[in-house]
PDB file of C-alpha atoms in Angstrom:
ATOM      1  CA  MET A   1     116.347 -51.700 -57.467  1.00  0.00           C
ATOM      2  CA  ASN A   2     117.711 -51.143 -53.962  1.00  0.00           C
ATOM      3  CA  LEU A   3     115.553 -50.487 -50.885  1.00  0.00           C
ATOM      4  CA  PRO A   4     115.989 -46.675 -50.732  1.00  0.00           C
ATOM      5  CA  ASN A   5     115.014 -46.332 -54.395  1.00  0.00           C
ATOM      6  CA  LEU A   6     112.036 -48.640 -53.805  1.00  0.00           C
ATOM      7  CA  LEU A   7     110.835 -46.331 -51.017  1.00  0.00           C
ATOM      8  CA  THR A   8     111.230 -43.391 -53.386  1.00  0.00           C
ATOM      9  CA  MET A   9     109.112 -45.141 -56.020  1.00  0.00           C
ATOM     10  CA  ILE A  10     106.464 -45.852 -53.373  1.00  0.00           C
ATOM     11  CA  ARG A  11     106.384 -42.114 -52.676  1.00  0.00           C
ATOM     12  CA  PHE A  12     105.788 -41.429 -56.363  1.00  0.00           C
ATOM     13  CA  ILE A  13     102.912 -43.926 -56.330  1.00  0.00           C
ATOM     14  CA  LEU A  14     101.433 -42.315 -53.207  1.00  0.00           C
ATOM     15  CA  ILE A  15     100.988 -39.065 -55.139  1.00  0.00           C
ATOM     16  CA  PHE A  16      98.002 -40.570 -56.975  1.00  0.00           C
ATOM     17  CA  PRO A  17      95.885 -41.592 -53.953  1.00  0.00           C
ATOM     18  CA  PHE A  18      97.026 -38.392 -52.230  1.00  0.00           C
ATOM     19  CA  ALA A  19      95.598 -36.313 -55.087  1.00  0.00           C
ATOM     20  CA  TYR A  20      92.482 -38.488 -55.413  1.00  0.00           C
ATOM     21  CA  PHE A  21      91.418 -38.139 -51.782  1.00  0.00           C
ATOM     22  CA  LEU A  22      92.388 -34.463 -51.610  1.00  0.00           C
ATOM     23  CA  LEU A  23      90.104 -33.776 -54.567  1.00  0.00           C
ATOM     24  CA  LYS A  24      87.163 -35.254 -52.659  1.00  0.00           C
ATOM     25  CA  ALA A  25      85.295 -32.373 -51.049  1.00  0.00           C
ATOM     26  CA  ASN A  26      84.695 -33.986 -47.655  1.00  0.00           C
ATOM     27  CA  ASN A  27      86.380 -34.476 -44.290  1.00  0.00           C
ATOM     28  CA  TYR A  28      87.122 -38.126 -45.044  1.00  0.00           C
ATOM     29  CA  GLY A  29      89.104 -37.235 -48.155  1.00  0.00           C
ATOM     30  CA  LEU A  30      91.045 -34.531 -46.329  1.00  0.00           C
ATOM     31  CA  LEU A  31      91.946 -36.902 -43.501  1.00  0.00           C
ATOM     32  CA  ILE A  32      93.090 -39.739 -45.772  1.00  0.00           C
ATOM     33  CA  SER A  33      95.148 -37.418 -47.957  1.00  0.00           C
ATOM     34  CA  PHE A  34      96.823 -35.947 -44.879  1.00  0.00           C
ATOM     35  CA  VAL A  35      97.657 -39.445 -43.576  1.00  0.00           C
ATOM     36  CA  ILE A  36      99.161 -40.295 -46.975  1.00  0.00           C
ATOM     37  CA  TYR A  37     101.222 -37.108 -46.815  1.00  0.00           C
ATOM     38  CA  VAL A  38     102.557 -38.089 -43.374  1.00  0.00           C
ATOM     39  CA  VAL A  39     103.390 -41.613 -44.600  1.00  0.00           C
ATOM     40  CA  ALA A  40     105.192 -40.167 -47.621  1.00  0.00           C
ATOM     41  CA  THR A  41     107.190 -37.877 -45.315  1.00  0.00           C
ATOM     42  CA  ILE A  42     108.232 -40.909 -43.239  1.00  0.00           C
ATOM     43  CA  THR A  43     109.386 -42.806 -46.349  1.00  0.00           C
ATOM     44  CA  ASP A  44     111.363 -39.701 -47.348  1.00  0.00           C
ATOM     45  CA  TYR A  45     113.267 -39.844 -44.067  1.00  0.00           C
ATOM     46  CA  LEU A  46     113.773 -43.611 -44.303  1.00  0.00           C
ATOM     47  CA  ASP A  47     115.112 -43.767 -47.856  1.00  0.00           C
ATOM     48  CA  GLY A  48     117.632 -41.005 -47.159  1.00  0.00           C
ATOM     49  CA  TYR A  49     118.744 -42.646 -43.916  1.00  0.00           C
ATOM     50  CA  LEU A  50     119.046 -46.112 -45.477  1.00  0.00           C
ATOM     51  CA  ALA A  51     120.870 -44.822 -48.547  1.00  0.00           C
ATOM     52  CA  ARG A  52     123.543 -43.255 -46.369  1.00  0.00           C
ATOM     53  CA  LYS A  53     123.638 -46.063 -43.803  1.00  0.00           C
ATOM     54  CA  MET A  54     123.885 -48.863 -46.385  1.00  0.00           C
ATOM     55  CA  ASN A  55     126.018 -46.848 -48.824  1.00  0.00           C
ATOM     56  CA  LEU A  56     123.361 -47.198 -51.531  1.00  0.00           C
ATOM     57  CA  VAL A  57     123.405 -43.635 -52.842  1.00  0.00           C
ATOM     58  CA  THR A  58     122.884 -43.695 -56.635  1.00  0.00           C
ATOM     59  CA  LYS A  59     122.604 -41.044 -59.331  1.00  0.00           C
ATOM     60  CA  ILE A  60     118.996 -41.944 -60.119  1.00  0.00           C
ATOM     61  CA  GLY A  61     118.143 -41.992 -56.418  1.00  0.00           C
ATOM     62  CA  ALA A  62     119.758 -38.592 -55.852  1.00  0.00           C
ATOM     63  CA  PHE A  63     117.506 -37.205 -58.584  1.00  0.00           C
ATOM     64  CA  LEU A  64     114.230 -39.026 -57.864  1.00  0.00           C
ATOM     65  CA  ASP A  65     114.252 -38.696 -54.054  1.00  0.00           C
ATOM     66  CA  PRO A  66     113.890 -34.881 -53.834  1.00  0.00           C
ATOM     67  CA  LEU A  67     111.784 -34.846 -57.014  1.00  0.00           C
ATOM     68  CA  ALA A  68     109.179 -37.128 -55.397  1.00  0.00           C
ATOM     69  CA  ASP A  69     108.950 -34.818 -52.373  1.00  0.00           C
ATOM     70  CA  LYS A  70     108.544 -31.721 -54.510  1.00  0.00           C
ATOM     71  CA  LEU A  71     105.902 -33.288 -56.768  1.00  0.00           C
ATOM     72  CA  LEU A  72     103.878 -34.397 -53.763  1.00  0.00           C
ATOM     73  CA  VAL A  73     103.902 -30.951 -52.152  1.00  0.00           C
ATOM     74  CA  LEU A  74     103.293 -29.088 -55.421  1.00  0.00           C
ATOM     75  CA  THR A  75     100.391 -31.417 -56.239  1.00  0.00           C
ATOM     76  CA  GLY A  76      98.862 -30.522 -52.890  1.00  0.00           C
ATOM     77  CA  PHE A  77      99.214 -26.777 -53.515  1.00  0.00           C
ATOM     78  CA  ILE A  78      97.734 -27.070 -57.017  1.00  0.00           C
ATOM     79  CA  ILE A  79      94.683 -28.957 -55.758  1.00  0.00           C
ATOM     80  CA  PHE A  80      94.134 -26.548 -52.852  1.00  0.00           C
ATOM     81  CA  SER A  81      94.284 -23.690 -55.370  1.00  0.00           C
ATOM     82  CA  ILE A  82      91.976 -25.310 -57.943  1.00  0.00           C
ATOM     83  CA  LYS A  83      89.393 -26.317 -55.343  1.00  0.00           C
ATOM     84  CA  GLY A  84      89.306 -22.753 -54.044  1.00  0.00           C
ATOM     85  CA  TYR A  85      90.187 -23.712 -50.478  1.00  0.00           C
ATOM     86  CA  ILE A  86      92.838 -20.992 -50.405  1.00  0.00           C
ATOM     87  CA  ILE A  87      93.710 -17.798 -52.249  1.00  0.00           C
ATOM     88  CA  LEU A  88      96.709 -18.897 -54.314  1.00  0.00           C
ATOM     89  CA  PRO A  89      97.089 -18.194 -58.073  1.00  0.00           C
ATOM     90  CA  LEU A  90      98.355 -21.167 -60.065  1.00  0.00           C
ATOM     91  CA  PHE A  91     101.095 -19.137 -61.755  1.00  0.00           C
ATOM     92  CA  LEU A  92     102.816 -18.688 -58.375  1.00  0.00           C
ATOM     93  CA  ILE A  93     102.873 -22.463 -57.910  1.00  0.00           C
ATOM     94  CA  PHE A  94     104.454 -22.904 -61.345  1.00  0.00           C
ATOM     95  CA  ILE A  95     107.082 -20.268 -60.492  1.00  0.00           C
ATOM     96  CA  LEU A  96     108.032 -22.319 -57.437  1.00  0.00           C
ATOM     97  CA  ALA A  97     107.829 -25.565 -59.433  1.00  0.00           C
ATOM     98  CA  PHE A  98     110.391 -24.332 -61.970  1.00  0.00           C
ATOM     99  CA  ARG A  99     112.891 -23.548 -59.216  1.00  0.00           C
ATOM    100  CA  GLU A 100     112.307 -26.883 -57.482  1.00  0.00           C
ATOM    101  CA  VAL A 101     112.795 -28.994 -60.597  1.00  0.00           C
ATOM    102  CA  PHE A 102     115.797 -26.986 -61.806  1.00  0.00           C
ATOM    103  CA  VAL A 103     117.625 -27.150 -58.454  1.00  0.00           C
ATOM    104  CA  THR A 104     116.882 -30.881 -58.187  1.00  0.00           C
ATOM    105  CA  ILE A 105     118.543 -31.461 -61.569  1.00  0.00           C
ATOM    106  CA  LEU A 106     121.377 -29.051 -60.740  1.00  0.00           C
ATOM    107  CA  ARG A 107     122.088 -30.968 -57.532  1.00  0.00           C
ATOM    108  CA  VAL A 108     122.607 -34.190 -59.508  1.00  0.00           C
ATOM    109  CA  GLU A 109     124.662 -32.442 -62.210  1.00  0.00           C
ATOM    110  CA  ILE A 110     126.985 -30.969 -59.573  1.00  0.00           C
ATOM    111  CA  LYS A 111     127.401 -34.252 -57.725  1.00  0.00           C
ATOM    112  CA  TYR A 112     128.338 -36.179 -60.865  1.00  0.00           C
ATOM    113  CA  SER A 113     130.106 -33.411 -62.789  1.00  0.00           C
ATOM    114  CA  SER A 114     133.785 -33.972 -63.557  1.00  0.00           C
ATOM    115  CA  GLN A 115     134.287 -30.200 -63.297  1.00  0.00           C
ATOM    116  CA  GLU A 116     133.258 -30.183 -59.635  1.00  0.00           C
ATOM    117  CA  LYS A 117     135.180 -33.365 -58.715  1.00  0.00           C
ATOM    118  CA  LYS A 118     132.194 -35.182 -57.166  1.00  0.00           C
ATOM    119  CA  SER A 119     131.284 -32.268 -54.899  1.00  0.00           C
ATOM    120  CA  GLU A 120     127.788 -31.975 -53.454  1.00  0.00           C
ATOM    121  CA  LEU A 121     125.367 -29.087 -53.395  1.00  0.00           C
ATOM    122  CA  LYS A 122     125.078 -28.212 -49.727  1.00  0.00           C
ATOM    123  CA  THR A 123     121.572 -27.208 -48.694  1.00  0.00           C
ATOM    124  CA  SER A 124     121.680 -23.551 -47.643  1.00  0.00           C
ATOM    125  CA  PHE A 125     119.933 -22.085 -44.617  1.00  0.00           C
ATOM    126  CA  ALA A 126     117.518 -20.243 -46.933  1.00  0.00           C
ATOM    127  CA  ALA A 127     116.595 -23.527 -48.623  1.00  0.00           C
ATOM    128  CA  LYS A 128     115.974 -25.203 -45.259  1.00  0.00           C
ATOM    129  CA  LEU A 129     113.844 -22.237 -44.225  1.00  0.00           C
ATOM    130  CA  LYS A 130     111.942 -22.520 -47.504  1.00  0.00           C
ATOM    131  CA  THR A 131     111.199 -26.187 -46.854  1.00  0.00           C
ATOM    132  CA  THR A 132     110.020 -25.469 -43.299  1.00  0.00           C
ATOM    133  CA  ILE A 133     107.706 -22.645 -44.416  1.00  0.00           C
ATOM    134  CA  GLN A 134     106.459 -24.815 -47.274  1.00  0.00           C
ATOM    135  CA  MET A 135     105.464 -27.626 -44.910  1.00  0.00           C
ATOM    136  CA  LEU A 136     103.829 -25.148 -42.535  1.00  0.00           C
ATOM    137  CA  THR A 137     101.897 -23.591 -45.419  1.00  0.00           C
ATOM    138  CA  LEU A 138     100.643 -26.996 -46.576  1.00  0.00           C
ATOM    139  CA  ILE A 139      99.365 -27.811 -43.083  1.00  0.00           C
ATOM    140  CA  ILE A 140      97.612 -24.422 -42.902  1.00  0.00           C
ATOM    141  CA  CYS A 141      96.056 -25.179 -46.290  1.00  0.00           C
ATOM    142  CA  TYR A 142      94.520 -28.314 -44.760  1.00  0.00           C
ATOM    143  CA  ILE A 143      93.039 -26.195 -41.970  1.00  0.00           C
ATOM    144  CA  PHE A 144      91.494 -23.780 -44.467  1.00  0.00           C
ATOM    145  CA  ALA A 145      90.199 -26.710 -46.526  1.00  0.00           C
ATOM    146  CA  TYR A 146      88.535 -28.095 -43.396  1.00  0.00           C
ATOM    147  CA  PHE A 147      86.921 -24.706 -42.744  1.00  0.00           C
ATOM    148  CA  ASP A 148      85.680 -24.558 -46.336  1.00  0.00           C
ATOM    149  CA  VAL A 149      84.261 -28.096 -46.351  1.00  0.00           C
ATOM    150  CA  ASN A 150      82.442 -27.501 -43.069  1.00  0.00           C
ATOM    151  CA  ASN A 151      81.276 -23.983 -44.005  1.00  0.00           C
ATOM    152  CA  ILE A 152      83.141 -22.349 -41.119  1.00  0.00           C
ATOM    153  CA  GLU A 153      83.486 -18.608 -41.623  1.00  0.00           C
ATOM    154  CA  VAL A 154      86.850 -16.913 -41.051  1.00  0.00           C
ATOM    155  CA  LEU A 155      87.837 -13.269 -41.165  1.00  0.00           C
ATOM    156  CA  ASN A 156      88.564 -12.142 -44.741  1.00  0.00           C
ATOM    157  CA  ILE A 157      92.059 -10.981 -43.865  1.00  0.00           C
ATOM    158  CA  LEU A 158      92.934 -14.471 -42.558  1.00  0.00           C
ATOM    159  CA  ASN A 159      92.225 -15.943 -46.008  1.00  0.00           C
ATOM    160  CA  TYR A 160      95.465 -14.365 -47.213  1.00  0.00           C
ATOM    161  CA  ILE A 161      97.691 -16.201 -44.721  1.00  0.00           C
ATOM    162  CA  PRO A 162      98.514 -19.119 -47.095  1.00  0.00           C
ATOM    163  CA  LEU A 163      99.264 -16.657 -49.919  1.00  0.00           C
ATOM    164  CA  VAL A 164     101.609 -14.567 -47.757  1.00  0.00           C
ATOM    165  CA  LEU A 165     103.431 -17.673 -46.519  1.00  0.00           C
ATOM    166  CA  PHE A 166     103.702 -19.016 -50.064  1.00  0.00           C
ATOM    167  CA  MET A 167     105.212 -15.731 -51.269  1.00  0.00           C
ATOM    168  CA  ILE A 168     107.766 -15.909 -48.456  1.00  0.00           C
ATOM    169  CA  CYS A 169     108.485 -19.482 -49.515  1.00  0.00           C
ATOM    170  CA  ILE A 170     109.113 -18.343 -53.106  1.00  0.00           C
ATOM    171  CA  TYR A 171     111.461 -15.619 -51.877  1.00  0.00           C
ATOM    172  CA  PHE A 172     113.656 -18.032 -49.925  1.00  0.00           C
ATOM    173  CA  ALA A 173     113.438 -20.601 -52.735  1.00  0.00           C
ATOM    174  CA  TYR A 174     114.878 -18.203 -55.299  1.00  0.00           C
ATOM    175  CA  ASP A 175     117.283 -16.640 -52.823  1.00  0.00           C
ATOM    176  CA  SER A 176     118.862 -20.049 -52.259  1.00  0.00           C
ATOM    177  CA  GLY A 177     118.551 -20.987 -55.948  1.00  0.00           C
ATOM    178  CA  ILE A 178     120.425 -17.882 -57.094  1.00  0.00           C
ATOM    179  CA  LYS A 179     123.157 -18.628 -54.564  1.00  0.00           C
ATOM    180  CA  TYR A 180     123.534 -22.155 -55.974  1.00  0.00           C
ATOM    181  CA  VAL A 181     123.828 -20.753 -59.508  1.00  0.00           C
ATOM    182  CA  ARG A 182     126.478 -18.243 -58.415  1.00  0.00           C
ATOM    183  CA  ASP A 183     128.503 -20.897 -56.625  1.00  0.00           C
ATOM    184  CA  TYR A 184     128.403 -23.288 -59.596  1.00  0.00           C
ATOM    185  CA  LYS A 185     128.183 -20.984 -62.619  1.00  0.00           C
ATOM    186  CA  GLU A 186     129.540 -23.346 -65.260  1.00  0.00           C
ATOM    187  CA  VAL A 187     127.467 -26.370 -64.238  1.00  0.00           C
ATOM    188  CA  SER A 188     124.392 -24.139 -63.820  1.00  0.00           C
ATOM    189  CA  ARG A 189     124.827 -22.761 -67.339  1.00  0.00           C
ATOM    190  CA  ASN A 190     125.124 -26.247 -68.822  1.00  0.00           C
ATOM    191  CA  THR A 191     122.168 -27.490 -66.800  1.00  0.00           C
ATOM    192  CA  PHE A 192     120.024 -24.548 -67.931  1.00  0.00           C
ATOM    193  CA  VAL A 193     120.834 -25.216 -71.589  1.00  0.00           C
ATOM    194  CA  LYS A 194     120.159 -28.962 -71.297  1.00  0.00           C
ATOM    195  CA  PHE A 195     116.976 -28.328 -69.277  1.00  0.00           C
ATOM    196  CA  PHE A 196     115.338 -26.470 -72.168  1.00  0.00           C
ATOM    197  CA  SER A 197     117.059 -28.075 -75.166  1.00  0.00           C
ATOM    198  CA  THR A 198     116.048 -31.585 -74.024  1.00  0.00           C
ATOM    199  CA  THR A 199     112.580 -30.581 -72.720  1.00  0.00           C
ATOM    200  CA  MET A 200     113.366 -30.983 -69.041  1.00  0.00           C
ATOM    201  CA  TYR A 201     115.786 -33.861 -69.757  1.00  0.00           C
ATOM    202  CA  THR A 202     113.086 -36.060 -71.320  1.00  0.00           C
ATOM    203  CA  GLY A 203     115.087 -35.992 -74.552  1.00  0.00           C
ATOM    204  CA  MET A 204     117.902 -37.830 -72.754  1.00  0.00           C
ATOM    205  CA  LEU A 205     115.796 -40.804 -71.687  1.00  0.00           C
ATOM    206  CA  PRO A 206     117.141 -44.189 -72.851  1.00  0.00           C
ATOM    207  CA  LYS A 207     113.809 -45.214 -74.446  1.00  0.00           C
ATOM    208  CA  MET A 208     111.520 -43.165 -76.720  1.00  0.00           C
ATOM    209  CA  PRO A 209     113.097 -39.784 -75.844  1.00  0.00           C
ATOM    210  CA  GLY A 210     111.555 -38.035 -78.860  1.00  0.00           C
ATOM    211  CA  THR A 211     108.054 -39.334 -78.187  1.00  0.00           C
ATOM    212  CA  ILE A 212     108.107 -38.412 -74.509  1.00  0.00           C
ATOM    213  CA  SER A 213     109.576 -34.958 -75.241  1.00  0.00           C
ATOM    214  CA  SER A 214     106.794 -34.359 -77.765  1.00  0.00           C
ATOM    215  CA  LEU A 215     104.179 -35.301 -75.184  1.00  0.00           C
ATOM    216  CA  PHE A 216     105.605 -32.683 -72.816  1.00  0.00           C
ATOM    217  CA  VAL A 217     105.517 -30.021 -75.523  1.00  0.00           C
ATOM    218  CA  TYR A 218     101.945 -30.767 -76.568  1.00  0.00           C
TER     219      TYR A 218
END
């Protein structure tokens, strides 16, 4: 395992303490989880930089790197929603999660598809805007969580700020996602079929694919 991939795996591991401390309903838990989020963001920058600098870009790394980022952020949104810190229905988070996972897989399929001759999925402006709004929304969620933990009252209308920002995030997420599908129709079609027929690619794992796919279904 090369260094960039090791940093990516560390980010996956950080999801667990991140979720644990975020679930604690106190200021200490909020602070520690936020620090973990910042550390994870730093490792995200480092593994991408090192992979390009040291020419260590791999297929597994290209898939796991963005996936780790998305899982971390989505975990945060789910916990904020479950704990009631913000007004955000879980189904909206799952709508965003589907797009994030699908585009992550599509990016790898395009890069290593013989049809596209090793081309890369260029991140669109809408996708960059989505990421920026997503990060801003997560930070605002921390502020609302702090208010909730410390029983600080806010105007009712302000409680909808995270929801509005999240809806904007979903809009730009699917706007960019649809553009990717239009630009790479054939690869997108194949990816969509494999995504569902192999239970989110778990059926293509080298070890125990059937068992792991069954676990996802049940």
